[in-house]
Short mmCIF file of C-alpha atoms in Angstrom, two decimals:
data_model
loop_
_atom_site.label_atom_id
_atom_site.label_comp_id
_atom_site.label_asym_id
_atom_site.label_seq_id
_atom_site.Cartn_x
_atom_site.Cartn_y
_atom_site.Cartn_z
CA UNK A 110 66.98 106.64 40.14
CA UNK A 111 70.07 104.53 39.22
CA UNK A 112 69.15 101.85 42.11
CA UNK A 113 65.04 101.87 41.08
CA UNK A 114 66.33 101.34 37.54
CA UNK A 115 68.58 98.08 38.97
CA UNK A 116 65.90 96.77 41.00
CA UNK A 117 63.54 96.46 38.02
CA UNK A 118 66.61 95.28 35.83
CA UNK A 119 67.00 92.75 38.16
CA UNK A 120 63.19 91.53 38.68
CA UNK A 121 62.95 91.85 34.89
CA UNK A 122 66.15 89.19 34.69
CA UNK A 123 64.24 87.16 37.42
CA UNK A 124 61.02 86.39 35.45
CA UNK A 125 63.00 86.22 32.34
CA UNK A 126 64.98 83.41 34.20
CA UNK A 127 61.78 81.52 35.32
CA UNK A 128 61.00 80.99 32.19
CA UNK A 129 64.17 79.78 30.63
CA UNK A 130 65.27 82.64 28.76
CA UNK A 131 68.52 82.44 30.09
CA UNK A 132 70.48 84.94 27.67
CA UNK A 133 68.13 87.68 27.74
CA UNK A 134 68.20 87.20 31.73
CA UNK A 135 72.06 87.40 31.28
CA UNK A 136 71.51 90.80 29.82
CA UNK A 137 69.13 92.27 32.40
CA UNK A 138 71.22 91.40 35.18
CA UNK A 139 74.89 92.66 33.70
CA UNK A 140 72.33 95.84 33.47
CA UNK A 141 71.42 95.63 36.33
CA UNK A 142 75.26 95.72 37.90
CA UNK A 143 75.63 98.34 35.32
CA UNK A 144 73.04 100.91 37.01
CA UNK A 145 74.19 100.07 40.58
CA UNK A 146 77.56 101.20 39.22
CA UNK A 147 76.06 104.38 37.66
CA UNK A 148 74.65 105.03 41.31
CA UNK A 149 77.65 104.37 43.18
CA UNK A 150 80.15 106.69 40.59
CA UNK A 151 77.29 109.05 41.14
CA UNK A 152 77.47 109.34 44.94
CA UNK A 153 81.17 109.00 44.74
CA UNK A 154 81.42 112.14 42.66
CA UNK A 155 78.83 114.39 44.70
CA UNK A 156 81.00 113.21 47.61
CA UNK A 157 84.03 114.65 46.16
CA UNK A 158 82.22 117.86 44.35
CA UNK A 159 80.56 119.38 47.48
CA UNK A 160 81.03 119.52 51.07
CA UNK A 161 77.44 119.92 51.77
CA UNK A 162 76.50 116.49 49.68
CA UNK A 163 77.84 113.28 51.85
CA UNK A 164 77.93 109.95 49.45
CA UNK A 165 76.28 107.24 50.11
CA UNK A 166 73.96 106.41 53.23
CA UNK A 167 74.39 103.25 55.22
CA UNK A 168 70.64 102.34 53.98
CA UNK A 169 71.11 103.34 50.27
CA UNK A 170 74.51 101.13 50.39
CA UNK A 171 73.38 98.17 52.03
CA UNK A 172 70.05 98.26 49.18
CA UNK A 173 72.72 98.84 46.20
CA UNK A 174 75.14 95.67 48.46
CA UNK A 175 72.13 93.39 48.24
CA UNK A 176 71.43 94.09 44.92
CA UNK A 177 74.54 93.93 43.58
CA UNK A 178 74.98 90.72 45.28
CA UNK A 179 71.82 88.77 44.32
CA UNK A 180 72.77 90.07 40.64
CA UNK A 181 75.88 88.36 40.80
CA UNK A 182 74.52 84.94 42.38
CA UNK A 183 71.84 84.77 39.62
CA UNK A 184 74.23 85.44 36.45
CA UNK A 185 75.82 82.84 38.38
CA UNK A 186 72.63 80.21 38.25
CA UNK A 187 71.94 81.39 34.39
CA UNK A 188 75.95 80.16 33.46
CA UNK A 189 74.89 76.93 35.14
CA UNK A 190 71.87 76.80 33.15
CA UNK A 191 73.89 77.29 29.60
CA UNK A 192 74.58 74.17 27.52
CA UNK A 193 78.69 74.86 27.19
CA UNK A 194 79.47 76.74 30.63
CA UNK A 195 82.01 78.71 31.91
CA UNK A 196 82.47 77.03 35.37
CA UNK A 197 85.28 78.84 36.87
CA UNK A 198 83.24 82.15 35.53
CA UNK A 199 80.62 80.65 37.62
CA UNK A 200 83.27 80.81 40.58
CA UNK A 201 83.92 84.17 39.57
CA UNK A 202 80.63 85.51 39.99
CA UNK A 203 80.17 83.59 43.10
CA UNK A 204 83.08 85.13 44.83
CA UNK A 205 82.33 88.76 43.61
CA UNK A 206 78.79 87.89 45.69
CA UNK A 207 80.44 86.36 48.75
CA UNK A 208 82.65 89.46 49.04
CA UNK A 209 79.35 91.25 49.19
CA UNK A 210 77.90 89.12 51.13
CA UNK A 211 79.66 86.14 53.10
CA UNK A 212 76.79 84.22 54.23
CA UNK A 213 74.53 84.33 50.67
CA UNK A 214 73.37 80.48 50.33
CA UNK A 215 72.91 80.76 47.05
CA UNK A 216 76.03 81.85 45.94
CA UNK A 217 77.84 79.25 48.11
CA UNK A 218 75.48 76.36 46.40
CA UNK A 219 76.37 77.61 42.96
CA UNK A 220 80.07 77.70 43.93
CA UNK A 221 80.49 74.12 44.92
CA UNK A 222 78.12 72.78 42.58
CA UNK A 223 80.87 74.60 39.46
CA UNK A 224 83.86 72.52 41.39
CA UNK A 225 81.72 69.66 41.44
CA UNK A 226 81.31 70.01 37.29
CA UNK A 227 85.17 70.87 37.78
CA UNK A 228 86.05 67.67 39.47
CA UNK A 229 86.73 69.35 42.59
CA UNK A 230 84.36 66.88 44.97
CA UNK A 231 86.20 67.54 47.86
CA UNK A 232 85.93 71.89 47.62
CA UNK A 233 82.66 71.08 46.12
CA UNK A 234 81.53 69.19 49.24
CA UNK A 235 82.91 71.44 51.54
CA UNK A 236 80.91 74.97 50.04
CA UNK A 237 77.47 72.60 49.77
CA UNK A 238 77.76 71.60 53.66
CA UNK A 239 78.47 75.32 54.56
CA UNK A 240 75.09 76.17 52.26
CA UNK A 241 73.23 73.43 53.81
CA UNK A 242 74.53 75.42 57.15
CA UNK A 243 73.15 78.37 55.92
CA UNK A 244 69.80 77.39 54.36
CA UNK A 245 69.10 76.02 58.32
CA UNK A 246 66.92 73.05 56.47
CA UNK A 247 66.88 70.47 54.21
CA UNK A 248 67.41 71.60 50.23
CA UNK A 249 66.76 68.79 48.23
CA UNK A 250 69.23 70.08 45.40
CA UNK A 251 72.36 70.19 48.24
CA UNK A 252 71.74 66.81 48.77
CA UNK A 253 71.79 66.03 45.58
CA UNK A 254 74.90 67.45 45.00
CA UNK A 255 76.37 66.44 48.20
CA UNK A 256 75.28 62.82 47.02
CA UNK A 257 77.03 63.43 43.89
CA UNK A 258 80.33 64.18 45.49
CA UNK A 259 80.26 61.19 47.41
CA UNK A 260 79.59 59.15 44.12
CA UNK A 261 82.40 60.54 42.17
CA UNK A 262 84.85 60.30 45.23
CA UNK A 263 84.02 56.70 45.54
CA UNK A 264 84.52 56.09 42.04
CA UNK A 265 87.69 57.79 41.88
CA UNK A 266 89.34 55.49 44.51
#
């Protein structure tokens, strides 16, 4: 129930995000997290109540992982979308997503382009190759970014 209830929190934050209502996308997604960690306390506790009640299953966990994870990428993409943002939040969120998942494209673009905005070309560079690596095609916004870096480098020396 918990994880149906994410899901939709998270599809709800989705469309709210397509069209620009960043904040209220904000909202849907920290409920979103908030659900999945409803669900996991849940299974955690019927684990530890009963014998006959396991926690978890490997497909249940994995759902609640990917959730969880694409939650945390996009509350990463709305920060970047604010006016005044919070780039090492930004980082924050991004890291909390990689731990989830290491090879989530999206969460490494975000991450280097908030050290770009930090002046961090060089670890901004870096994380934009590896999601270049993992998007296994062009993305017209890495190279963007990537083009970016190589601007502000240059201009630095």
């Amino acid at each position: 129930e918990n994880l149906q209830q994410a899901k939709d929190c998270k599809e709800a934050g989705n469309a709210l995000y397509k069209e620009e209502k960043i904040k209220p996308a904000i909202r849907k997604y920290h409920e979103a997290l908030l659900h999945l960690k409803a669900c996991q306390a849940r299974c955690t506790m019927l684990e530890f109540g009963s014998k006959a009640t396991p926690g978890m299953d490997k497909q249940t966990q994995e759902e609640v992982d990917k959730v969880q994870a694409a939650c945390l990428s996009n509350l990463a993409a709305c920060l970047l979308k604010l006016p005044t943002c919070d780039y090492s939040r930004v980082v924050t969120y991004c890291n909390n997503a990689l731990a989830i998942q290491p090879n989530n494209s999206k969460a490494v673009f975000r991450k280097g382009v908030a050290h770009y905005h930090m002046g961090n070309y060089s670890i901004a560079r870096q994380y934009l190759k590896d999601a270049a690596k993992l998007c296994k095609g062009r993305d017209d916004m890495i190279t963007k970014y990537l083009n970016l870096c190589a601007e502000a480098e240059a201009s630095k020396k």
